[in-house]
One Martini backbone bead per residue (centre of mass of N, CA, C, O) as a GRO file, in nm:
protein
  103
    1SER     BB    1  -2.715   7.007   2.806
    2LEU     BB    2  -2.683   6.703   2.973
    3THR     BB    3  -3.012   6.678   3.056
    4ASN     BB    4  -3.109   6.870   2.787
    5GLY     BB    5  -3.010   6.763   2.456
    6ALA     BB    6  -2.801   6.549   2.451
    7ASP     BB    7  -2.618   6.353   2.280
    8CYS     BB    8  -2.404   6.100   2.293
    9SER     BB    9  -2.146   6.258   2.196
   10GLY     BB   10  -2.198   6.518   2.362
   11PHE     BB   11  -2.183   6.389   2.636
   12VAL     BB   12  -1.889   6.274   2.629
   13LEU     BB   13  -1.755   6.536   2.550
   14ALA     BB   14  -1.833   6.697   2.810
   15VAL     BB   15  -1.707   6.510   3.018
   16TYR     BB   16  -1.415   6.515   2.907
   17ARG     BB   17  -1.375   6.822   2.908
   18HIS     BB   18  -1.391   6.854   3.220
   19PHE     BB   19  -1.101   6.668   3.220
   20GLY     BB   20  -0.922   6.777   2.950
   21TYR     BB   21  -1.055   6.650   2.696
   22THR     BB   22  -1.046   6.585   2.342
   23LEU     BB   23  -1.319   6.553   2.113
   24PRO     BB   24  -1.493   6.468   1.880
   25ARG     BB   25  -1.828   6.504   1.790
   26THR     BB   26  -1.871   6.224   1.672
   27SER     BB   27  -1.886   5.889   1.707
   28LYS     BB   28  -1.730   5.818   1.452
   29GLU     BB   29  -1.484   6.006   1.508
   30GLN     BB   30  -1.411   5.899   1.787
   31ALA     BB   31  -1.350   5.601   1.705
   32ARG     BB   32  -1.115   5.686   1.505
   33SER     BB   33  -0.948   5.938   1.710
   34ALA     BB   34  -0.960   5.934   2.051
   35GLY     BB   35  -0.780   5.659   2.073
   36THR     BB   36  -0.756   5.335   2.183
   37ARG     BB   37  -0.836   5.061   2.001
   38THR     BB   38  -1.058   4.784   2.078
   39THR     BB   39  -1.204   4.512   2.155
   40ALA     BB   40  -1.538   4.398   2.209
   41SER     BB   41  -1.498   4.319   2.549
   42TYR     BB   42  -1.530   4.269   2.880
   43SER     BB   43  -1.216   4.217   2.939
   44ASN     BB   44  -1.140   4.525   2.821
   45LEU     BB   45  -1.277   4.683   3.045
   46GLN     BB   46  -1.272   5.029   3.160
   47ALA     BB   47  -1.309   5.289   3.325
   48GLY     BB   48  -1.388   5.537   3.065
   49ASP     BB   49  -1.465   5.390   2.841
   50LEU     BB   50  -1.560   5.369   2.503
   51ILE     BB   51  -1.864   5.260   2.351
   52TYR     BB   52  -1.943   5.127   2.032
   53TYR     BB   53  -2.223   5.149   1.815
   54GLY     BB   54  -2.435   4.979   1.555
   55THR     BB   55  -2.470   4.840   1.277
   56SER     BB   56  -2.457   4.541   1.104
   57SER     BB   57  -2.229   4.684   0.908
   58GLY     BB   58  -2.053   4.887   1.125
   59THR     BB   59  -2.193   5.153   1.170
   60ILE     BB   60  -2.150   5.419   1.363
   61ASN     BB   61  -2.424   5.559   1.615
   62HIS     BB   62  -2.297   5.506   1.915
   63VAL     BB   63  -2.232   5.614   2.264
   64ALA     BB   64  -2.060   5.497   2.565
   65MET     BB   65  -1.982   5.490   2.917
   66TYR     BB   66  -1.782   5.325   3.124
   67ILE     BB   67  -1.852   5.251   3.497
   68GLY     BB   68  -1.880   4.963   3.568
   69ASN     BB   69  -2.022   4.665   3.642
   70GLY     BB   70  -2.143   4.640   3.335
   71GLN     BB   71  -2.170   4.963   3.286
   72VAL     BB   72  -2.342   5.240   3.131
   73ILE     BB   73  -2.340   5.577   3.009
   74ASN     BB   74  -2.615   5.755   2.835
   75ALA     BB   75  -2.763   5.910   2.558
   76ALA     BB   76  -3.036   5.758   2.445
   77SER     BB   77  -3.284   5.976   2.439
   78ARG     BB   78  -3.519   6.207   2.455
   79ARG     BB   79  -3.709   6.045   2.640
   80SER     BB   80  -3.478   5.906   2.847
   81GLY     BB   81  -3.201   6.015   2.832
   82ILE     BB   82  -3.001   5.972   3.088
   83LYS     BB   83  -2.848   5.641   3.123
   84ILE     BB   84  -2.834   5.316   3.259
   85SER     BB   85  -2.657   5.030   3.129
   86THR     BB   86  -2.562   4.772   2.982
   87TRP     BB   87  -2.288   4.726   2.784
   88ASN     BB   88  -2.477   4.502   2.592
   89TYR     BB   89  -2.762   4.626   2.492
   90ARG     BB   90  -2.582   4.632   2.253
   91THR     BB   91  -2.378   4.583   1.988
   92PRO     BB   92  -2.053   4.602   1.999
   93ILE     BB   93  -1.775   4.724   1.810
   94CYS     BB   94  -1.604   4.914   2.016
   95ILE     BB   95  -1.315   5.024   2.205
   96VAL     BB   96  -1.210   5.330   2.382
   97ASP     BB   97  -0.904   5.464   2.507
   98VAL     BB   98  -0.857   5.790   2.621
   99ILE     BB   99  -0.688   5.789   2.918
  100GLY     BB  100  -0.479   5.538   2.946
  101ASN     BB  101  -0.533   5.258   3.107
  102ARG     BB  102  -0.305   5.071   2.933
  103SER     BB  103  -0.013   5.215   2.984
   0.00000   0.00000   0.00000
């Protein structure tokens, strides 16, 4: 269920699957092979991009989907569920364009 039990990567996987895209299961795998990877900066963002976050050493452990106006939607935690946050509520590691916005 997208509203009861999905983790961050499962959430974006289910949303993209609904629109005919196939993504790997984990955020780490998605960042590596889901689309065109670009630098994490606000000027690079387009709606539908996936933003990956991680540890200070660069290990990816979270993903959110950019929805425009400086905001992302993500499965934040069990307690808070699916929520909207600012795109840089954590330090982004990279952005991935899955749907080809930049083609």
